XYZ file of C-alpha atoms in Angstrom:
619
model
C -9.798 23.149 16.873
C -8.714 22.083 20.327
C -7.230 18.617 20.618
C -6.980 16.636 23.835
C -5.537 13.305 24.840
C -8.362 11.311 26.320
C -8.476 10.097 29.893
C -11.234 8.059 31.450
C -12.566 11.091 33.329
C -12.679 13.287 30.264
C -14.206 10.476 28.223
C -17.001 10.058 30.714
C -17.666 13.783 30.628
C -17.992 13.706 26.842
C -20.771 11.135 26.830
C -23.435 13.588 27.867
C -22.797 16.219 25.218
C -22.358 16.632 21.485
C -18.704 15.757 21.081
C -16.547 18.363 19.361
C -13.068 17.570 20.667
C -10.581 15.357 18.896
C -8.265 12.879 20.574
C -4.748 13.058 19.288
C -2.909 9.797 18.631
C -4.404 7.813 21.538
C -7.767 7.252 23.200
C -8.565 5.156 26.277
C -12.104 3.919 26.776
C -13.540 4.273 30.299
C -14.932 1.181 32.014
C -18.485 0.464 30.998
C -18.353 2.375 27.719
C -20.924 1.055 25.243
C -20.051 0.025 21.715
C -21.753 3.177 20.382
C -19.719 5.369 22.751
C -16.490 3.650 21.741
C -17.253 4.060 18.036
C -18.018 7.752 18.568
C -14.711 8.245 20.371
C -12.881 6.226 17.703
C -14.320 8.534 15.037
C -12.637 11.500 16.723
C -9.185 9.926 17.053
C -6.818 11.948 14.845
C -3.137 12.016 13.858
C -0.503 14.281 15.334
C 0.778 17.010 12.995
C 3.856 14.843 12.360
C 1.748 11.805 11.479
C -0.452 13.863 9.157
C 2.572 15.309 7.363
C 4.051 11.812 7.079
C 0.874 10.381 5.519
C 0.773 13.161 2.946
C 4.233 12.244 1.654
C 2.892 9.008 0.071
C 6.278 8.040 -1.483
C 9.338 7.492 0.719
C 12.574 5.650 0.036
C 14.714 3.199 1.983
C 18.428 3.167 1.134
C 20.008 -0.104 2.281
C 23.720 0.602 2.057
C 26.638 -0.595 4.174
C 29.196 -3.336 4.604
C 26.719 -5.882 3.170
C 26.888 -4.011 -0.134
C 30.493 -5.160 -0.440
C 30.228 -8.667 1.038
C 27.147 -9.699 -0.926
C 25.263 -10.587 2.238
C 21.841 -9.526 3.446
C 22.745 -9.935 7.129
C 26.340 -9.400 8.169
C 27.770 -11.065 11.268
C 29.765 -8.140 12.654
C 33.210 -9.603 11.924
C 33.685 -7.829 8.579
C 36.869 -5.875 7.880
C 35.891 -2.161 7.693
C 38.291 -1.784 4.763
C 35.837 -3.729 2.612
C 33.685 -0.608 2.602
C 34.982 1.397 -0.359
C 32.392 3.162 -2.553
C 34.874 4.735 -4.961
C 32.259 6.904 -6.720
C 29.944 7.714 -3.819
C 27.574 10.459 -4.894
C 24.654 11.008 -2.552
C 23.492 13.865 -4.744
C 22.976 11.315 -7.534
C 20.798 9.322 -5.154
C 18.703 12.280 -4.130
C 18.332 13.677 -7.650
C 17.010 10.308 -8.797
C 14.626 10.129 -5.849
C 13.435 13.695 -6.321
C 12.767 13.061 -10.010
C 11.040 9.830 -8.967
C 8.544 11.659 -6.794
C 9.928 10.536 -3.428
C 9.544 12.889 -0.480
C 12.002 11.345 1.992
C 15.133 9.174 2.083
C 15.865 6.841 4.999
C 19.436 5.554 5.254
C 20.533 2.353 7.032
C 22.967 4.194 9.272
C 23.654 0.876 11.028
C 22.405 -2.587 10.087
C 22.579 -5.785 12.159
C 26.321 -6.139 11.476
C 26.939 -3.053 13.613
C 28.931 -1.221 10.919
C 28.187 2.506 11.196
C 28.049 4.779 8.160
C 29.090 7.765 10.245
C 32.288 8.259 12.340
C 30.804 7.372 15.718
C 32.587 7.621 19.036
C 30.917 4.422 20.239
C 32.717 1.793 18.143
C 35.621 1.249 15.767
C 33.343 -0.741 13.470
C 32.557 2.259 11.265
C 33.630 4.237 8.224
C 36.321 5.885 10.362
C 38.209 2.564 10.382
C 38.031 2.094 6.623
C 40.483 3.333 4.020
C 37.587 5.044 2.216
C 38.439 8.736 2.182
C 41.302 7.898 4.547
C 38.842 7.305 7.360
C 37.392 10.800 7.016
C 34.188 9.836 5.218
C 30.653 10.211 6.524
C 27.832 8.768 4.391
C 25.140 10.093 6.714
C 26.569 13.625 6.422
C 26.755 13.465 2.635
C 23.183 12.231 2.343
C 21.948 14.862 4.781
C 23.619 17.595 2.700
C 22.176 16.221 -0.534
C 18.673 16.117 0.981
C 19.038 19.733 2.060
C 20.212 20.767 -1.398
C 17.318 19.126 -3.243
C 14.575 19.561 -0.674
C 14.105 15.942 0.403
C 13.197 14.956 3.944
C 15.713 12.834 5.829
C 15.344 9.750 8.006
C 17.587 7.180 9.699
C 17.437 3.452 10.372
C 19.446 2.244 13.334
C 19.312 -1.485 13.978
C 18.846 -2.291 17.669
C 20.399 -5.723 17.053
C 24.172 -5.275 16.900
C 26.231 -8.392 16.102
C 29.515 -6.521 16.620
C 29.019 -4.679 19.921
C 30.616 -6.584 22.814
C 28.139 -5.062 25.257
C 25.113 -6.383 23.343
C 23.110 -8.618 25.663
C 24.487 -6.924 28.795
C 21.340 -4.963 29.584
C 21.913 -1.372 30.655
C 25.424 -1.209 29.148
C 24.128 -1.847 25.646
C 21.086 0.371 26.078
C 23.402 3.262 26.972
C 25.590 2.382 23.978
C 22.571 2.390 21.659
C 21.143 5.640 23.036
C 24.557 7.257 22.554
C 24.588 6.198 18.877
C 21.055 7.467 18.473
C 21.983 10.751 20.156
C 24.836 11.297 17.703
C 22.512 10.790 14.733
C 19.782 13.004 16.144
C 22.137 15.780 17.263
C 24.715 16.178 14.509
C 22.732 15.916 11.282
C 20.011 18.532 11.360
C 16.309 17.770 11.315
C 15.365 14.094 11.158
C 11.843 13.340 9.933
C 11.597 9.590 10.572
C 13.464 7.228 12.876
C 13.012 3.601 11.813
C 13.536 0.599 14.088
C 12.695 -2.995 13.352
C 12.248 -5.453 16.175
C 15.338 -7.507 15.292
C 16.611 -9.182 18.454
C 19.076 -11.977 17.798
C 22.181 -13.051 19.630
C 25.202 -10.829 19.934
C 28.885 -11.864 19.842
C 28.534 -13.135 23.431
C 25.644 -15.404 22.495
C 23.131 -13.331 24.487
C 20.031 -11.409 23.492
C 19.293 -7.878 24.616
C 16.238 -6.447 26.335
C 15.803 -3.045 24.743
C 14.859 -0.009 26.816
C 12.250 1.417 24.474
C 11.197 4.087 26.963
C 14.714 5.529 26.997
C 15.037 5.173 23.232
C 11.761 6.913 22.430
C 12.241 9.631 25.036
C 15.611 10.404 23.432
C 13.914 10.886 20.084
C 11.147 13.047 21.564
C 13.714 15.216 23.296
C 16.137 15.645 20.396
C 13.831 15.417 17.353
C 10.276 16.151 18.571
C 8.939 16.475 15.019
C 10.192 13.056 13.878
C 7.851 10.104 13.504
C 9.004 6.811 14.987
C 8.382 3.769 12.816
C 7.719 0.061 13.397
C 9.022 -0.277 16.979
C 7.998 3.322 17.534
C 4.433 4.435 18.189
C 3.799 6.728 15.207
C 4.041 4.413 12.187
C 3.029 0.759 11.963
C 4.477 -2.044 9.819
C 1.842 -3.282 7.390
C 2.698 -6.882 8.228
C 4.546 -8.087 5.123
C 7.415 -7.075 2.838
C 5.634 -7.801 -0.425
C 4.108 -4.373 -0.972
C 0.608 -5.513 -0.019
C -1.699 -3.274 1.977
C -5.035 -4.391 3.381
C -8.287 -3.882 1.514
C -9.617 -2.650 4.878
C -6.871 -0.525 6.439
C -7.608 1.358 9.644
C -5.223 4.034 10.906
C -7.328 4.113 14.086
C -6.312 0.682 15.311
C -6.583 -1.491 18.394
C -3.056 -2.846 17.846
C -0.852 -1.776 20.765
C 2.555 -0.557 19.479
C 5.432 -2.965 20.004
C 7.404 -0.512 22.132
C 4.805 -0.504 24.931
C 5.230 -2.983 27.827
C 1.489 -3.799 27.737
C 1.607 -4.796 24.058
C 1.796 -8.577 24.501
C -1.024 -8.847 27.004
C -3.377 -6.520 25.151
C -2.736 -7.816 21.659
C -3.073 -11.425 22.763
C -6.320 -10.624 24.578
C -7.718 -9.222 21.315
C -6.187 -12.013 19.208
C -4.305 -9.619 16.931
C -0.770 -9.020 15.699
C 0.878 -6.844 13.044
C -0.103 -9.278 10.278
C -3.752 -9.663 11.318
C -6.351 -8.940 8.680
C -8.572 -6.979 11.063
C -6.980 -4.233 13.154
C -9.842 -1.775 13.571
C -13.331 -3.127 12.836
C -16.370 -2.297 14.962
C -16.201 -5.769 16.458
C -12.583 -5.242 17.482
C -13.218 -1.734 18.831
C -16.056 -3.133 20.942
C -13.572 -5.476 22.681
C -10.702 -2.968 22.962
C -9.827 -0.805 25.962
C -7.889 1.753 23.923
C -7.119 2.779 20.342
C -4.073 4.284 18.683
C -3.658 6.441 15.609
C -1.065 4.107 14.165
C -1.037 4.272 10.344
C 0.437 1.668 8.050
C 3.767 1.821 6.196
C 4.368 -0.629 3.338
C 8.055 -1.465 2.996
C 9.209 -3.417 -0.042
C 12.386 -3.636 -2.092
C 12.657 -2.776 -5.771
C 14.904 -5.861 -6.118
C 14.729 -9.379 -4.668
C 17.278 -8.392 -2.015
C 17.402 -5.407 0.306
C 21.101 -4.733 -0.301
C 22.641 -4.372 -3.753
C 23.737 -7.531 -5.591
C 25.088 -7.250 -9.133
C 23.405 -10.498 -10.166
C 20.038 -8.832 -9.525
C 20.593 -5.959 -11.963
C 18.109 -7.540 -14.361
C 15.625 -8.452 -11.629
C 14.370 -4.953 -10.865
C 10.610 -4.999 -10.428
C 8.647 -4.248 -13.576
C 6.690 -1.032 -13.965
C 3.431 -2.987 -13.871
C 4.467 -4.653 -10.617
C 5.422 -1.334 -9.003
C 2.161 0.255 -10.125
C 0.272 -2.614 -8.477
C 2.274 -1.989 -5.317
C 1.376 1.710 -5.505
C -2.325 0.875 -5.658
C -1.984 -1.581 -2.759
C -0.001 0.799 -0.560
C -0.707 4.481 -1.227
C -4.057 3.422 -2.671
C -4.890 1.518 0.523
C -4.375 4.238 3.136
C -0.655 3.554 3.605
C 2.688 5.161 2.812
C 4.983 3.341 0.401
C 8.563 2.869 1.638
C 10.358 1.547 -1.437
C 13.884 0.245 -0.904
C 16.393 1.237 -3.605
C 19.868 -0.016 -2.654
C 22.955 1.902 -3.884
C 25.618 -0.247 -5.525
C 29.321 -0.820 -4.819
C 30.241 2.345 -6.684
C 28.088 4.329 -4.277
C 25.506 5.096 -6.954
C 21.924 4.036 -7.534
C 22.117 1.647 -10.462
C 20.905 2.820 -13.854
C 18.181 0.149 -14.024
C 16.694 1.285 -10.721
C 16.852 4.949 -11.743
C 15.052 4.186 -14.990
C 12.319 2.218 -13.263
C 11.501 4.793 -10.587
C 11.413 7.482 -13.274
C 8.921 5.367 -15.214
C 6.863 4.884 -12.076
C 6.581 8.558 -11.242
C 5.762 9.430 -14.842
C 3.032 6.802 -14.880
C 1.497 8.007 -11.613
C 1.782 11.662 -12.622
C 0.218 11.083 -16.031
C -2.572 8.919 -14.650
C -3.739 11.401 -12.050
C -3.135 14.608 -14.008
C -6.565 14.563 -15.651
C -9.553 14.116 -13.386
C -12.455 13.137 -15.629
C -15.008 14.667 -13.242
C -16.335 18.151 -13.901
C -17.044 19.239 -10.320
C -14.646 17.206 -8.221
C -13.189 20.098 -6.195
C -16.178 20.208 -3.852
C -15.657 18.804 -0.371
C -18.464 16.658 0.957
C -19.731 16.036 4.468
C -21.841 12.888 4.221
C -24.197 11.006 6.494
C -24.594 7.248 6.204
C -26.753 6.432 3.178
C -26.127 9.742 1.431
C -25.059 9.832 -2.209
C -23.413 12.440 -4.374
C -23.351 12.582 -8.158
C -20.614 14.029 -10.329
C -20.739 14.762 -14.036
C -18.127 13.029 -16.178
C -16.367 14.780 -19.044
C -17.813 13.962 -22.455
C -16.603 10.704 -24.053
C -14.190 10.064 -21.198
C -12.912 6.531 -20.714
C -12.449 5.702 -17.009
C -11.104 2.770 -15.001
C -9.769 4.199 -11.727
C -11.619 5.759 -8.806
C -10.086 7.903 -6.037
C -11.630 8.931 -2.746
C -10.030 10.681 0.247
C -11.061 11.579 3.765
C -9.955 14.639 5.710
C -8.075 12.571 8.291
C -7.377 15.656 10.392
C -10.973 15.011 11.491
C -10.469 11.258 11.892
C -11.006 8.138 9.813
C -14.695 7.319 9.600
C -15.817 5.687 6.360
C -16.536 1.977 6.723
C -18.154 1.332 3.354
C -18.918 2.994 0.018
C -20.123 2.135 -3.470
C -19.373 3.605 -6.885
C -21.899 3.514 -9.726
C -21.602 4.696 -13.316
C -24.476 6.033 -15.402
C -24.537 5.088 -19.084
C -27.148 4.148 -21.674
C -29.891 5.439 -19.413
C -29.094 3.299 -16.348
C -26.934 3.214 -13.209
C -24.653 0.209 -12.873
C -22.134 -0.749 -10.160
C -18.473 -0.108 -10.896
C -16.738 -0.643 -7.568
C -17.159 -0.846 -3.825
C -14.867 -0.507 -0.864
C -14.656 -0.442 2.902
C -12.211 1.962 4.552
C -10.936 5.145 2.905
C -8.594 7.058 5.214
C -6.043 9.362 3.610
C -6.469 7.852 0.148
C -8.235 4.927 -1.465
C -7.804 3.887 -5.094
C -9.948 1.280 -6.812
C -9.514 -0.037 -10.330
C -12.264 -1.464 -12.515
C -12.699 -2.426 -16.150
C -12.571 0.325 -18.792
C -15.929 2.075 -18.941
C -17.642 5.093 -20.454
C -20.112 7.035 -18.358
C -22.051 10.284 -18.246
C -22.157 10.466 -14.451
C -20.727 8.777 -11.379
C -22.519 8.318 -8.060
C -20.793 7.664 -4.747
C -22.775 6.398 -1.775
C -21.466 6.205 1.786
C -22.953 2.916 2.950
C -21.360 2.800 6.427
C -19.541 5.334 8.560
C -18.599 6.180 12.136
C -20.711 9.306 12.231
C -20.385 12.072 9.680
C -17.857 11.340 6.916
C -15.555 14.163 5.807
C -14.746 13.521 2.140
C -11.941 15.774 0.937
C -11.372 14.439 -2.570
C -13.052 12.484 -5.348
C -11.559 11.549 -8.700
C -12.189 9.435 -11.773
C -9.264 8.634 -14.062
C -8.105 6.685 -17.073
C -5.016 4.642 -16.211
C -2.924 3.244 -19.040
C -3.190 -0.572 -19.055
C -0.158 -2.474 -17.822
C 0.201 -6.227 -17.566
C 1.993 -7.649 -14.544
C 3.059 -11.127 -15.632
C 4.014 -11.982 -12.049
C 0.368 -11.816 -10.948
C -2.261 -14.329 -12.020
C -5.624 -12.625 -12.388
C -8.490 -14.427 -10.682
C -11.249 -14.609 -13.285
C -13.888 -16.569 -11.406
C -15.221 -16.901 -7.881
C -16.445 -20.372 -8.815
C -14.426 -23.419 -9.771
C -14.849 -24.296 -13.449
C -14.440 -27.991 -12.670
C -17.512 -29.814 -13.864
C -18.703 -27.032 -16.191
C -19.965 -28.204 -19.582
C -20.374 -26.254 -22.800
C -23.698 -26.880 -24.532
C -24.154 -26.917 -28.306
C -20.508 -26.258 -29.166
C -17.103 -27.720 -28.428
C -16.110 -24.710 -26.365
C -14.240 -26.291 -23.462
C -11.254 -24.002 -24.087
C -13.402 -21.069 -22.928
C -14.129 -22.636 -19.537
C -10.976 -24.583 -18.644
C -9.523 -22.004 -16.232
C -6.739 -21.091 -18.669
C -6.807 -17.760 -20.471
C -4.081 -18.915 -22.846
C -6.366 -21.552 -24.397
C -8.865 -19.922 -26.748
C -12.195 -21.035 -28.158
C -12.740 -19.683 -31.660
C -15.827 -19.923 -33.838
C -16.979 -18.635 -37.191
C -19.845 -16.220 -36.768
C -21.196 -14.556 -33.635
C -21.768 -17.760 -31.699
C -23.148 -17.743 -28.118
C -21.310 -19.584 -25.376
C -23.799 -21.609 -23.327
C -22.581 -23.291 -20.136
C -24.084 -25.659 -17.578
C -22.317 -25.029 -14.259
C -23.775 -28.191 -12.763
C -25.288 -26.529 -9.703
C -27.470 -23.514 -9.011
C -25.949 -20.414 -7.415
C -26.542 -16.681 -6.965
C -24.638 -14.934 -9.773
C -23.564 -11.294 -9.302
C -21.535 -10.821 -12.490
C -19.104 -12.375 -14.942
C -15.671 -11.918 -16.445
C -14.619 -12.119 -20.069
C -10.986 -12.619 -21.035
C -10.160 -12.143 -24.719
C -7.498 -14.108 -26.509
C -3.962 -13.376 -25.302
C -2.656 -13.955 -28.838
C -1.618 -11.119 -31.142
C -4.511 -11.890 -33.474
C -7.573 -10.409 -31.756
C -10.064 -11.526 -34.409
C -13.291 -12.571 -32.740
C -12.857 -10.423 -29.642
C -16.291 -9.496 -28.369
C -17.121 -5.784 -28.260
C -20.893 -5.792 -27.589
C -22.772 -8.585 -25.876
C -25.841 -9.797 -24.007
C -25.567 -11.996 -20.937
C -28.322 -14.373 -19.853
C -28.883 -16.792 -16.982
C -31.256 -19.711 -16.482
C -32.077 -22.236 -13.792
C -33.273 -24.932 -16.241
C -31.547 -24.164 -19.543
C -34.928 -23.387 -21.148
C -36.207 -20.075 -19.761
C -33.591 -17.335 -19.937
C -33.321 -14.006 -18.081
C -31.329 -11.179 -19.600
C -29.004 -9.693 -16.967
C -28.703 -5.965 -16.344
C -25.290 -5.152 -17.799
C -23.683 -2.333 -19.796
C -23.591 -4.502 -22.912
C -20.150 -3.529 -24.171
C -16.491 -3.879 -23.268
C -15.754 -0.213 -23.829
C -12.040 -0.192 -24.649
C -11.253 -3.832 -25.312
C -9.846 -3.182 -28.801
C -7.035 -1.087 -27.318
C -6.879 -2.815 -23.930
C -7.385 -6.558 -24.520
C -7.331 -7.651 -20.880
C -9.934 -9.434 -18.750
C -13.076 -7.360 -18.171
C -15.233 -7.743 -15.076
C -18.963 -6.985 -15.224
C -21.144 -6.716 -12.116
C -24.923 -6.580 -12.342
C -25.772 -4.707 -9.156
C -28.051 -7.546 -8.079
C -27.921 -11.324 -7.990
C -29.606 -13.826 -10.311
C -30.324 -17.450 -9.535
C -28.541 -19.483 -12.203
C -27.308 -22.923 -13.109
C -26.784 -22.010 -16.761
C -25.354 -18.870 -18.349
C -25.109 -17.648 -21.908
C -22.693 -15.059 -23.273
C -24.089 -13.862 -26.590
C -21.815 -11.815 -28.877
C -23.603 -8.919 -30.562
C -20.637 -7.224 -32.229
C -16.957 -8.059 -32.790
C -14.293 -5.326 -32.332
C -13.803 -4.901 -36.114
C -17.338 -5.813 -37.132
C -16.269 -9.285 -38.260
C -18.408 -12.391 -38.059
C -16.248 -14.285 -35.591
C -16.073 -15.157 -31.902
C -13.034 -15.712 -29.668
C -13.074 -16.350 -25.933
C -9.997 -16.930 -23.818
C -11.965 -17.549 -20.648
C -15.259 -16.725 -18.949
C -15.699 -16.657 -15.180
C -18.598 -16.172 -12.786
C -18.613 -13.584 -9.987
C -20.541 -14.106 -6.763
C -20.079 -10.656 -5.209
């Protein structure tokens, strides 16, 4: 289908007809455009072929390696002796094999960090591998990585820090810009195809105490001329920084965004006028689009390090992120319409450390195993949905599910603004999950459940939604001890247990457990009336799971006398094998001051009750 870059004239012409054209990467709204016209145009903003290919990679890797690896610093100052750089066992093939086995699709090397030390023998400075004794000054890390990527079929990218604390010409305007473009030209000319060029906005003082004004037009035009298929990241206009380095994507992540890229001169004025920046929560809502004069296809990249530091430090060998933590990052990056850029720093030997290799292998095995078996029977069908439309899918017999996947065909734009997921069991539909944006991929986790059918409803969309994939999966439970699970939307302060000394079940601490002989209900006065949408039940965190509730009834009351039974599934489907907090949502709200959790059956059929914590959900 034909793609055009929108101008005001063309935009005005489109208003009077059924729009069929797509607007690649950028769309400008003509003066006087209505909100409805802007939303229609936003729905037809699409990625370039390079951006689409980049999004489909999902997993990419950052390799922070350089003089800092040998000094123990995170930021060098540019005065380091090049002879410190001496990776005696450098093996870029070991890096790439580990990444390939780990499911990564691209490796990005820090060809030059802020210290100015270059990992290739550049003509621009003596502060490079050519001045080190490593390989008698004949080494070239960039070349060796490029060759390894070619051998094992991995895409290749480069990071080149614009801030250079070694270059004497830094801060001298045009002189440094020419210096930087010459370094960039070497990297983009001598090392084959480059798939991503990564710049941060670092802009500190150079050795002369001055800051530099970067010529982004010259920098980006150099990339377009020499590597037209490469995406430019962060200070480029193809890939956007998510806004943090903790691995956290937004719950509502728009690739069609009003955020003006940082390399454009108009960025400050436009972003300030809209009240947004890279870290803003809202970058593409209807309200923001209504105020914007233009939109960009500018998808999010989540960069995070597998260790506390970005460069290798031996003392962090036992601080590699846990599998559970990395899986959470996967769900909050790839599962939130972003690409994960995971930093894995090679060590002083010039190898990726064994602990890092083990962890990324565990991660890819977990992801591969989780999504190998779609529990839906007819999930291959694509779906073109109008707002309010639903589609049902049959679930495989006796399947346990806890993870939902939905994807849009982003080659036709990003359109979904809201959706719900319901599961059918025991003769009734009950809510399992809900979300806002979808984009390339959205993953949502919920408590273990059994269902006969699943129903997805598109509750809000910018025109017709193009759903390209649906999935329902059973993900192995993992506990991330670094994350505290929020069990209640309501403070438990002031709650009182009625008829039993059960304060341990409502003290906000899962580690304290209320135990009782028999199947004893927990009755609680919350002290004030509220609209209750669901509840959470956390079993004991002890090894002894006696008393863990398997089947239950849940009731609410406004006066503690007349009770209403809430519409709930009535069982914690897999709690015997996955004793983690379970979250139950009713699908509607009940007025309540009091609630009662009534055990009906214990996991082993015993006459006992144990509750680590109960929380109340308001949405």
